mmCIF file of C-alpha atoms in Angstrom:
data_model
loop_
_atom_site.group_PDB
_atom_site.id
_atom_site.type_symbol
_atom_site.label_atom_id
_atom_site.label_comp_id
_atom_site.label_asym_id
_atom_site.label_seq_id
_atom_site.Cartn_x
_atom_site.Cartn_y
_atom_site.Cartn_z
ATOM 1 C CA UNK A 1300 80.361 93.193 89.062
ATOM 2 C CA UNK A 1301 80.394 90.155 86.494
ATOM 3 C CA UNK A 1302 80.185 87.690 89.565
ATOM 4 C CA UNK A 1303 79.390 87.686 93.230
ATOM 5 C CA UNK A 1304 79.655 85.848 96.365
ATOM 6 C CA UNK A 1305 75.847 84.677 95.807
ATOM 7 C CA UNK A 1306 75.642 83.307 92.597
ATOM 8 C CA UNK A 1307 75.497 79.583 91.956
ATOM 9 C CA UNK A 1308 78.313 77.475 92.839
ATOM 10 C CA UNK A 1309 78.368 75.105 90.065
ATOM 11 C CA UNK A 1310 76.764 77.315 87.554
ATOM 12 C CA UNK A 1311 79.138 80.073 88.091
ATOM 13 C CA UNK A 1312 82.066 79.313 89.931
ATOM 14 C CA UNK A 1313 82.570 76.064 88.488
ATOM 15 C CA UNK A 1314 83.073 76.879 84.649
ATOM 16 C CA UNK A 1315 85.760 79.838 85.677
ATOM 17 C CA UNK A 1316 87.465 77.924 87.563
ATOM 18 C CA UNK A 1317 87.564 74.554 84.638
ATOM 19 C CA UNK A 1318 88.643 77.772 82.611
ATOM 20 C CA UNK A 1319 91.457 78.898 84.471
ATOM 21 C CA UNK A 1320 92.843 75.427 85.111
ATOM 22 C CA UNK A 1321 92.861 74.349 80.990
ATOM 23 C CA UNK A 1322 94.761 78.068 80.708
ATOM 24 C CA UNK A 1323 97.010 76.728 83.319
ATOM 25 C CA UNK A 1324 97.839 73.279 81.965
ATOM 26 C CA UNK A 1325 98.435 75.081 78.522
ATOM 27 C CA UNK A 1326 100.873 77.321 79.957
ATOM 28 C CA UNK A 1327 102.730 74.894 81.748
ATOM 29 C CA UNK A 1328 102.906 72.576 78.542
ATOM 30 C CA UNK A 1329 101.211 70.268 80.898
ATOM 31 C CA UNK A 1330 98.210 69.980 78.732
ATOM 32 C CA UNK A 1331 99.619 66.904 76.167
ATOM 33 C CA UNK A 1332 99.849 64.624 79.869
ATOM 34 C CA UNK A 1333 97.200 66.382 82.162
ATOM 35 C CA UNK A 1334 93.253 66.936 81.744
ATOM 36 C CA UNK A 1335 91.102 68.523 83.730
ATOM 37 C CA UNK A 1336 87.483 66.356 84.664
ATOM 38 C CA UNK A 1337 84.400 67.685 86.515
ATOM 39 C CA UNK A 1338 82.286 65.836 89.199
ATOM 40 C CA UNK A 1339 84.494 62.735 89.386
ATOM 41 C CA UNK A 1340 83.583 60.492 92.294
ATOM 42 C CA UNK A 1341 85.738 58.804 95.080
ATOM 43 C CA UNK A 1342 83.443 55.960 96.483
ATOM 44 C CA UNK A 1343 80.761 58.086 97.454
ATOM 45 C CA UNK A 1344 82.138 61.334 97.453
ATOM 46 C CA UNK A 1345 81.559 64.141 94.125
ATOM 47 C CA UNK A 1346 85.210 65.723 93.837
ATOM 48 C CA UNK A 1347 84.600 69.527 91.852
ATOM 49 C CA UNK A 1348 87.672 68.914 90.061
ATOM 50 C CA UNK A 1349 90.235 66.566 89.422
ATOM 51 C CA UNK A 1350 93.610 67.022 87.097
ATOM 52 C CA UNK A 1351 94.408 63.721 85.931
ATOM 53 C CA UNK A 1352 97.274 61.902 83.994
ATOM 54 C CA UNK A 1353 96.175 60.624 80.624
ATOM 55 C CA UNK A 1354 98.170 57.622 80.471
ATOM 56 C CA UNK A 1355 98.488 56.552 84.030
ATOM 57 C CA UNK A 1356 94.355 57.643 84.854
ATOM 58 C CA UNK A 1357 96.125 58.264 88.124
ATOM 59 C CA UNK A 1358 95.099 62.300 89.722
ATOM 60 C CA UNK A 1359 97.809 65.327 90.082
ATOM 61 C CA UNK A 1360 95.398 67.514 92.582
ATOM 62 C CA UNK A 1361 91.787 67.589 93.410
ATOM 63 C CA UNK A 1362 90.361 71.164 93.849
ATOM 64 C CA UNK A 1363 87.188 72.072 95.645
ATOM 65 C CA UNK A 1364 85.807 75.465 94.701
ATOM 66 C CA UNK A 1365 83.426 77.417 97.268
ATOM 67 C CA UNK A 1366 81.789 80.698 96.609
ATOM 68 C CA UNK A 1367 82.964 82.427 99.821
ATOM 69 C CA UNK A 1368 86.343 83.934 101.584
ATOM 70 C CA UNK A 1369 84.743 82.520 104.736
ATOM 71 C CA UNK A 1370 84.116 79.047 103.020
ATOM 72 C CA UNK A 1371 87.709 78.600 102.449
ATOM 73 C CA UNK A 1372 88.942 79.397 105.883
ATOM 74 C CA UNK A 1373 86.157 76.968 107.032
ATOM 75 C CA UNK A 1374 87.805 73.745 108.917
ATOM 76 C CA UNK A 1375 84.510 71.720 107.873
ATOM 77 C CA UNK A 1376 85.438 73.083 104.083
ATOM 78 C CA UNK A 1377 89.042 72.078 104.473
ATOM 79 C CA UNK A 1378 88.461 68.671 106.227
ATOM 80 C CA UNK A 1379 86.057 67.610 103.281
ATOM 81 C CA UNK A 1380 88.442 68.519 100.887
ATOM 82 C CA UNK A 1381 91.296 66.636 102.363
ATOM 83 C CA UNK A 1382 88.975 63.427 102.510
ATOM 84 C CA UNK A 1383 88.694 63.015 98.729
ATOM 85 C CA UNK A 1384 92.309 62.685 98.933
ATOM 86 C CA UNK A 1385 92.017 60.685 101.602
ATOM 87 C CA UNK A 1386 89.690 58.334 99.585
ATOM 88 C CA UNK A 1387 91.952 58.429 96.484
ATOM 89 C CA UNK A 1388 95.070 56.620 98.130
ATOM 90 C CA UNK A 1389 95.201 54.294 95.094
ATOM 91 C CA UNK A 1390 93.993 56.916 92.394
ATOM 92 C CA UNK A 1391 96.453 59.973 93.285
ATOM 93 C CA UNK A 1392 100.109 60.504 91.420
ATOM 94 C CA UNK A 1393 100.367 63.102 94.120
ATOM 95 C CA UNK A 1394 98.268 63.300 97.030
ATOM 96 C CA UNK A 1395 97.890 67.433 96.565
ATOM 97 C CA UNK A 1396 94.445 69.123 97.110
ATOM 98 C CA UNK A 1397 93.416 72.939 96.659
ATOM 99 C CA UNK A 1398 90.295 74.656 98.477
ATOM 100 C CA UNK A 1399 89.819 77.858 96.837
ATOM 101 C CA UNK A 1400 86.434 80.321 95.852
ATOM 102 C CA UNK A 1401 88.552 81.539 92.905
ATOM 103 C CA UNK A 1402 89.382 85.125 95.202
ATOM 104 C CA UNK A 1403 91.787 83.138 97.582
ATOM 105 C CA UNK A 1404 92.917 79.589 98.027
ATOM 106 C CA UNK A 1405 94.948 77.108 99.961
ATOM 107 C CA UNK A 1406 97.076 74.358 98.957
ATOM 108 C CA UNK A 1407 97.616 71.676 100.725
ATOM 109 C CA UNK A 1408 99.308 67.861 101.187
ATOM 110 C CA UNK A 1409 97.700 64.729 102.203
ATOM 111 C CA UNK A 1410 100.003 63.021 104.346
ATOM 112 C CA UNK A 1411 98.411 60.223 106.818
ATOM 113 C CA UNK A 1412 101.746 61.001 109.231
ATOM 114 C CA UNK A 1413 100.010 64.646 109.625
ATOM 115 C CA UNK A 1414 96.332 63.855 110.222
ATOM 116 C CA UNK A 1415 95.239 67.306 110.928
ATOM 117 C CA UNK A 1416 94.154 69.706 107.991
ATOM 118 C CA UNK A 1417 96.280 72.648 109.335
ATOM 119 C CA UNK A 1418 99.373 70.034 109.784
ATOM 120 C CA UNK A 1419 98.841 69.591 105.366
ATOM 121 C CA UNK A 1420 98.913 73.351 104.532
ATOM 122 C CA UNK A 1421 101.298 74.177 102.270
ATOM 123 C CA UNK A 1422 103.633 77.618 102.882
ATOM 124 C CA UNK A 1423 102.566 80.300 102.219
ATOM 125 C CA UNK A 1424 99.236 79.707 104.005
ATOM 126 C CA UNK A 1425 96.557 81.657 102.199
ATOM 127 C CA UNK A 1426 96.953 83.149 98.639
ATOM 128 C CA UNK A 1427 95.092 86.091 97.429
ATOM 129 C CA UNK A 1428 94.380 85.824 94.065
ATOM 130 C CA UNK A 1429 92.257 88.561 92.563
ATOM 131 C CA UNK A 1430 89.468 90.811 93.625
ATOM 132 C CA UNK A 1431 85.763 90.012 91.781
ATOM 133 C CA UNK A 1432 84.868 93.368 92.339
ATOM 134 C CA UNK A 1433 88.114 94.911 90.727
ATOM 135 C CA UNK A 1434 89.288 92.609 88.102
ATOM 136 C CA UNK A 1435 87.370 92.415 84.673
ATOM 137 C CA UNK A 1436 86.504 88.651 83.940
ATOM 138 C CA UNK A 1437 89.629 88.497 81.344
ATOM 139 C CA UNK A 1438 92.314 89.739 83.971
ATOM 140 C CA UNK A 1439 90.579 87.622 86.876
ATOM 141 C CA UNK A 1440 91.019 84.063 85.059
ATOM 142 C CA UNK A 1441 94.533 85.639 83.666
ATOM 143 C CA UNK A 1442 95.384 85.793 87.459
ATOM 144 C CA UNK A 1443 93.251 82.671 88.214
ATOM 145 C CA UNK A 1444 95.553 80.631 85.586
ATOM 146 C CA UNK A 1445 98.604 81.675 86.809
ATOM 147 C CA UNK A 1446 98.442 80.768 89.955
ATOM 148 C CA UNK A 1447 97.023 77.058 89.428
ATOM 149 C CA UNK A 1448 100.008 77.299 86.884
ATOM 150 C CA UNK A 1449 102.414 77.886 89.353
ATOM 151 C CA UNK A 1450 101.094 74.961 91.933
ATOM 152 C CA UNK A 1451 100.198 72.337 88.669
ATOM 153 C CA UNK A 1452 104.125 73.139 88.115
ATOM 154 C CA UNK A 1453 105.264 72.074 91.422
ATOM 155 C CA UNK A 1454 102.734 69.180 92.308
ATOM 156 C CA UNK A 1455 103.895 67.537 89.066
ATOM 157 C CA UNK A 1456 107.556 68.005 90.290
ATOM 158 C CA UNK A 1457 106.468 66.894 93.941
ATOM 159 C CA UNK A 1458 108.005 70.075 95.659
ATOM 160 C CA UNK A 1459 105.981 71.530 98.746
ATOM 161 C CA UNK A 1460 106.923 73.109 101.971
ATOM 162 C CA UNK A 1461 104.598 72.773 105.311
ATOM 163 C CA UNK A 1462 103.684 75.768 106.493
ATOM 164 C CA UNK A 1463 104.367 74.822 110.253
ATOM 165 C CA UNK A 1464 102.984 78.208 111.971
ATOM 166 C CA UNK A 1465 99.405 76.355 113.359
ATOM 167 C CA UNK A 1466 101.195 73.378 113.870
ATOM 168 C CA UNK A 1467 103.429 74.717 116.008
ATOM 169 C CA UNK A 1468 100.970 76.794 117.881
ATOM 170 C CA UNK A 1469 98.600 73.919 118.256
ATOM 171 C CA UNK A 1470 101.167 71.928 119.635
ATOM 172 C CA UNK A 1471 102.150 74.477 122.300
ATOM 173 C CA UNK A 1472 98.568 74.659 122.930
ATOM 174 C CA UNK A 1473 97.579 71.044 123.191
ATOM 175 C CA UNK A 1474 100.771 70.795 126.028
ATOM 176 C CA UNK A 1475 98.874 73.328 128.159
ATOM 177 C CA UNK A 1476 95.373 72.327 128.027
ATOM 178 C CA UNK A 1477 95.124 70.956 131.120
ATOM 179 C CA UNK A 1478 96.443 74.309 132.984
ATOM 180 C CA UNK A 1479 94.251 77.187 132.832
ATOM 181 C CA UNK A 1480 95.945 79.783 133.835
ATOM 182 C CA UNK A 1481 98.918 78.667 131.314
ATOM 183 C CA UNK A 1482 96.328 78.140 128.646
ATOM 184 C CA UNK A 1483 94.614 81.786 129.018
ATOM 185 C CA UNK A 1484 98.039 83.545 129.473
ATOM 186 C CA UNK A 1485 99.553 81.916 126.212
ATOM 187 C CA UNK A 1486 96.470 82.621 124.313
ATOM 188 C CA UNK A 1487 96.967 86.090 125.750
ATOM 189 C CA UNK A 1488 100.526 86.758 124.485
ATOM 190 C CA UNK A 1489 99.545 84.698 121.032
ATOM 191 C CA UNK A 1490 96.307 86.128 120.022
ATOM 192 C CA UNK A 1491 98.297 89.593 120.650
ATOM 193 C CA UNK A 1492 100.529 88.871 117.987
ATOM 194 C CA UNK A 1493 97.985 87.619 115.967
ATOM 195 C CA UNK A 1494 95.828 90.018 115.965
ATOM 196 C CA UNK A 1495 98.635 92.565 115.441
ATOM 197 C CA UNK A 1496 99.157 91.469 112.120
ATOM 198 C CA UNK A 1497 95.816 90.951 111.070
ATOM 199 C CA UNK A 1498 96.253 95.071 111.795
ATOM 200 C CA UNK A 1499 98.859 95.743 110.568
ATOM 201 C CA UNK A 1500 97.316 93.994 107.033
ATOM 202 C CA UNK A 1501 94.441 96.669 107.650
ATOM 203 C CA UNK A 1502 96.559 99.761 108.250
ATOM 204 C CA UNK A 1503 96.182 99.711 112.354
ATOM 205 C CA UNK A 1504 98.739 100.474 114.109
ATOM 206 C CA UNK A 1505 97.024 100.960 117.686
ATOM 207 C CA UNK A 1506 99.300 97.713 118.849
ATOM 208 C CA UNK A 1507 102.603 97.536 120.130
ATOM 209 C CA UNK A 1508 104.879 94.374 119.902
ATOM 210 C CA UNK A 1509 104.194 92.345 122.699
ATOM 211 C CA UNK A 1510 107.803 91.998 123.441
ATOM 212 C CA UNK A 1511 107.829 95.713 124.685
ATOM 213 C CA UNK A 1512 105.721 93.849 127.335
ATOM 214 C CA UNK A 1513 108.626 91.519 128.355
ATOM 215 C CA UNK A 1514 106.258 89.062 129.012
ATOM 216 C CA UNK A 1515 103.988 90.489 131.897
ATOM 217 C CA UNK A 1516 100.494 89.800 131.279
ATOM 218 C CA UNK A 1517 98.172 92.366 132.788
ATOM 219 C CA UNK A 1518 99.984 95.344 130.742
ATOM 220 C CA UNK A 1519 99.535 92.566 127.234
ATOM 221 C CA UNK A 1520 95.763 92.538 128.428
ATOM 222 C CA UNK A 1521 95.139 95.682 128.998
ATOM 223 C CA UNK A 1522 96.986 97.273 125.650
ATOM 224 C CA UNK A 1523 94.614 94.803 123.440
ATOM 225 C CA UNK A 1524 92.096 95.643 125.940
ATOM 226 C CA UNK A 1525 91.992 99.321 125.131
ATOM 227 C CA UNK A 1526 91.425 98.388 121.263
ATOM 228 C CA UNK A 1527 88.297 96.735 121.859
ATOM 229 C CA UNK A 1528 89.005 93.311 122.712
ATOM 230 C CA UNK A 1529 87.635 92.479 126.398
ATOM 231 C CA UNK A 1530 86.357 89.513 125.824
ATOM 232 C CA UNK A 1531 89.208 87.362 125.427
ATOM 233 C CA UNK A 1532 91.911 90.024 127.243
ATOM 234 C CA UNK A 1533 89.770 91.174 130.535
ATOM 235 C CA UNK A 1534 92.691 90.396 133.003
ATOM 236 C CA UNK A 1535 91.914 88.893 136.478
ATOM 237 C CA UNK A 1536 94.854 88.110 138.302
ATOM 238 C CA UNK A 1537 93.600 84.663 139.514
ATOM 239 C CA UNK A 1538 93.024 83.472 136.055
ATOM 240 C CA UNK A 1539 96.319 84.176 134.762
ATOM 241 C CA UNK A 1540 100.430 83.647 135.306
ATOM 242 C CA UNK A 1541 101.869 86.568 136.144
ATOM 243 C CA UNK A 1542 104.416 85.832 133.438
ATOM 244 C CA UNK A 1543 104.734 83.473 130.232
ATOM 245 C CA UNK A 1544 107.540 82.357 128.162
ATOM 246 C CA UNK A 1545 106.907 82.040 124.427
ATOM 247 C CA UNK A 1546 109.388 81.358 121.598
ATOM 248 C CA UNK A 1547 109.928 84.473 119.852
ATOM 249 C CA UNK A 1548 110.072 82.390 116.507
ATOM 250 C CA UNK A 1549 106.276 81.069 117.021
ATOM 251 C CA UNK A 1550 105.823 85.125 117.896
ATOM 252 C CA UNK A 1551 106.668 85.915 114.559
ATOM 253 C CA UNK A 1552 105.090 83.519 112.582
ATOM 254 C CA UNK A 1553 101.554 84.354 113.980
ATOM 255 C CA UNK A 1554 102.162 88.044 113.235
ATOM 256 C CA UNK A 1555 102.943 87.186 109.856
ATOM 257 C CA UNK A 1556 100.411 84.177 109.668
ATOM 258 C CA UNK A 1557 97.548 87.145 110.956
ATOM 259 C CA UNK A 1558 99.295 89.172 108.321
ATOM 260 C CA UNK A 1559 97.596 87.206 105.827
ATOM 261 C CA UNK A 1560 94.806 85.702 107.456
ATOM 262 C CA UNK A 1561 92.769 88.061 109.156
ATOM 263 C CA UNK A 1562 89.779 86.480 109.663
ATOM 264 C CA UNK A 1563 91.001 84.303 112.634
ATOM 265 C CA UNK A 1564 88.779 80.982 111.388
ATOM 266 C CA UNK A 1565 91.966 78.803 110.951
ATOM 267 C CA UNK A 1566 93.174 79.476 114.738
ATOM 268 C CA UNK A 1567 89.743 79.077 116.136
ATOM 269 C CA UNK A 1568 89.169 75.696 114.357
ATOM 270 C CA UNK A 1569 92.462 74.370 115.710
ATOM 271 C CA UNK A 1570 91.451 75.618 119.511
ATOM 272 C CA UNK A 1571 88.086 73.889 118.861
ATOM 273 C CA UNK A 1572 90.066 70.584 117.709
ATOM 274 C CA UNK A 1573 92.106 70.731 120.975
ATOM 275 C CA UNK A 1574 89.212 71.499 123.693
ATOM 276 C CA UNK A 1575 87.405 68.961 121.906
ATOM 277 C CA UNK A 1576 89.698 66.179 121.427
ATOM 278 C CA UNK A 1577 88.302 63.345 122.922
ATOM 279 C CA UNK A 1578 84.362 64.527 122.773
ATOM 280 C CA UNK A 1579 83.904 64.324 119.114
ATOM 281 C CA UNK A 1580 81.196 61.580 119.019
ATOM 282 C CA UNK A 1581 79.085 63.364 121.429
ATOM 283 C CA UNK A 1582 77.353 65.937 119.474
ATOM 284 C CA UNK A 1583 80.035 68.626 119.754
ATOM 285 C CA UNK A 1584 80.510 70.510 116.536
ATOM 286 C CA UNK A 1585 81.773 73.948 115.363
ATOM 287 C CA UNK A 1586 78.932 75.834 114.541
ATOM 288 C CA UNK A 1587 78.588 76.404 110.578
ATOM 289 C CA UNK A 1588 79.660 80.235 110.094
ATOM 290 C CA UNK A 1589 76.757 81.067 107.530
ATOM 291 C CA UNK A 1590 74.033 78.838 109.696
ATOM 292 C CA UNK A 1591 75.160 80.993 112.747
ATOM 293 C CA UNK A 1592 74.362 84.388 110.882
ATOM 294 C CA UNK A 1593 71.032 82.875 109.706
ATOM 295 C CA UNK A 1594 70.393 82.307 113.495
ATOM 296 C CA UNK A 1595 71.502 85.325 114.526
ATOM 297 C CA UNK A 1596 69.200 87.429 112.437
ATOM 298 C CA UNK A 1597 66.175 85.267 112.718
ATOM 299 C CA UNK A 1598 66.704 85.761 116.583
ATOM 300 C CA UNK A 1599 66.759 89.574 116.010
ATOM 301 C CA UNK A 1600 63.653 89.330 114.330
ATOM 302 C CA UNK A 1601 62.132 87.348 117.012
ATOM 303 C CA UNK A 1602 63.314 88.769 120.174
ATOM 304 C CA UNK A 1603 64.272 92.166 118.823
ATOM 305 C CA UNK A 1604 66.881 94.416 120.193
ATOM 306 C CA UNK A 1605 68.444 93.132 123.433
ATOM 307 C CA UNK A 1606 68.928 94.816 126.367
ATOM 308 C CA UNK A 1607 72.370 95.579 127.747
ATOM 309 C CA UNK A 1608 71.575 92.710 130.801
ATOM 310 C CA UNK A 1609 69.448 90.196 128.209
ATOM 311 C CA UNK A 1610 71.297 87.164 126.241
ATOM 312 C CA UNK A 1611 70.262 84.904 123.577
ATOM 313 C CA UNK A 1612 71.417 81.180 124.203
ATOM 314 C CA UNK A 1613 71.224 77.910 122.223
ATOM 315 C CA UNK A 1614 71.963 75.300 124.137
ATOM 316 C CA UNK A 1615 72.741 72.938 121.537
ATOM 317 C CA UNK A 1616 75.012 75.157 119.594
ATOM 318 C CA UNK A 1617 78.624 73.219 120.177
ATOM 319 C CA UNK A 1618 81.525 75.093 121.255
ATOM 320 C CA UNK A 1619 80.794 77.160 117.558
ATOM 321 C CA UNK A 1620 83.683 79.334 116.331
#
């Protein structure tokens, strides 16, 4: 494999992606108005890439390039990204941004009307671009170029679309917080769907539409339940409604939105956002995904295997993700 998930960020990652971008500006015939600049700084704040008017100075995009899937899903990631933008109010021809680690990406708008990061993603959500460990180099960056092409083509022209799927399902959410048995039924009927198409992406087919379920529950619980998901479908009549409505629109977006997201990072950030509204400044964080696996094997190697009855707690973990 000519590049992996380990190898240095800037080293590595950075050149393809300056690479792929130049390809992409010379496609688009953008490349007479439009450079490309590495490391540029916002106040305090290094921005991986910029692509900036010549004449006006004035920046098209920024783009912030991880090495990881997971570092891309990663609210933290996405936030930080967004905040260059946020910082460039008087430096940006369009207020666009891109988080991407070259394999997949998301595009996004800045928009201080839609403070959230998951309120700025742009349709269609996540883009798979190419595979490092089936693509040669040559048809990677070919791939890689098109599709900054593609977005470089329609930031200049200032056309976008919101993809409103985790806005609408946060703001469902966020209405029922204060309700628990609303809150764990919802999730209940959501998550379903969710998950469904995250299996149907994988070629499972164990799960049924949850409309066959017309709504009820305990037989939604206990058909996700039987797949191997207890811990968030374990039914107990006194925690749940018997019964939930849910738009069938929002239904179908989340299948389709789990279609192409499967790792479930984006939806946990936003119900980490929501139970922690309010409680930000007191030391409650989302747990960084590649500190938690550090943690989680160093406690193996402590402690061992666990028994079926023994846990492993950190009490100063956050809610995590």
């Amino acid at each position: 494999m000519w590049i992996s998930h380990s190898d240095s960020e800037v080293n590595v990652f950075h050149p393809i992606c300056e690479r792929a971008l130049n390809i992409a500006l010379r496609k688009s015939g953008m490349d007479t108005t439009y450079c490309v600049l590495h490391h540029q700084y916002t106040g305090v704040l290094e921005m991986d890439y910029v692509v900036q008017n010549i004449v006006t100075g004035k920046y098209l995009c920024v783009v912030e390039v991880k090495r990881t899937p997971a570092d891309v899903h990663s609210a933290r990631y996405q936030f930080q990204a967004m905040s260059y933008v946020q910082m460039n109010a008087g430096e940006s021809e369009r207020p666009f941004y891109i988080l991407t680690n070259l394999e997949y990406a998301f595009a996004f708008r800045y928009d201080a009307t839609r403070p959230r990061v998951f309120q700025q993603m742009l349709k269609p959500g996540l883009n798979s671009i190419g595979d490092f460990g089936i693509d040669s180099e040559a048809d990677f960056v070919e791939k890689l170029s098109d599709y900054f092409k593609n977005l470089l083509d329609d930031f200049r022209d200032n056309r976008y679309e919101y993809l409103v799927t985790l806005e609408q399902f946060a703001q469902h959410m966020d209405r029922i917080k204060k309700n628990q048995k609303q809150w764990k039924s919802s999730l209940a009927v959501l998550l379903y769907e969710y998950i469904r198409g995250a299996f149907t992406f994988i070629k499972r087919n164990e799960l049924r539409d949850v409309r066959l379920f017309h709504n009820d529950i305990s037989r939604i619980c206990d058909e996700a339940a039987r797949i191997n998901f207890k811990e968030i479908f374990t039914y107990q009549s006194t925690h749940y409604e018997p019964r939930v409505t849910v738009d069938n629109a929002m239904l179908v977006n989340l299948f389709d939105f789990g279609n192409q997201n499967i790792t479930g990072d984006s939806v946990a950030g936003i119900l980490h956002e929501i139970v922690s509204a309010g409680h930000e400044h007191e030391g409650e964080v989302p747990t960084d995904l590649e500190l938690a696996r550090v943690v989680a094997e160093l406690a193996h190697y402590i402690s061992g295997d666990l028994g079926n009855n023994e846990l492993v707690c950190d009490p100063a973990a956050g809610s995590g993700n």
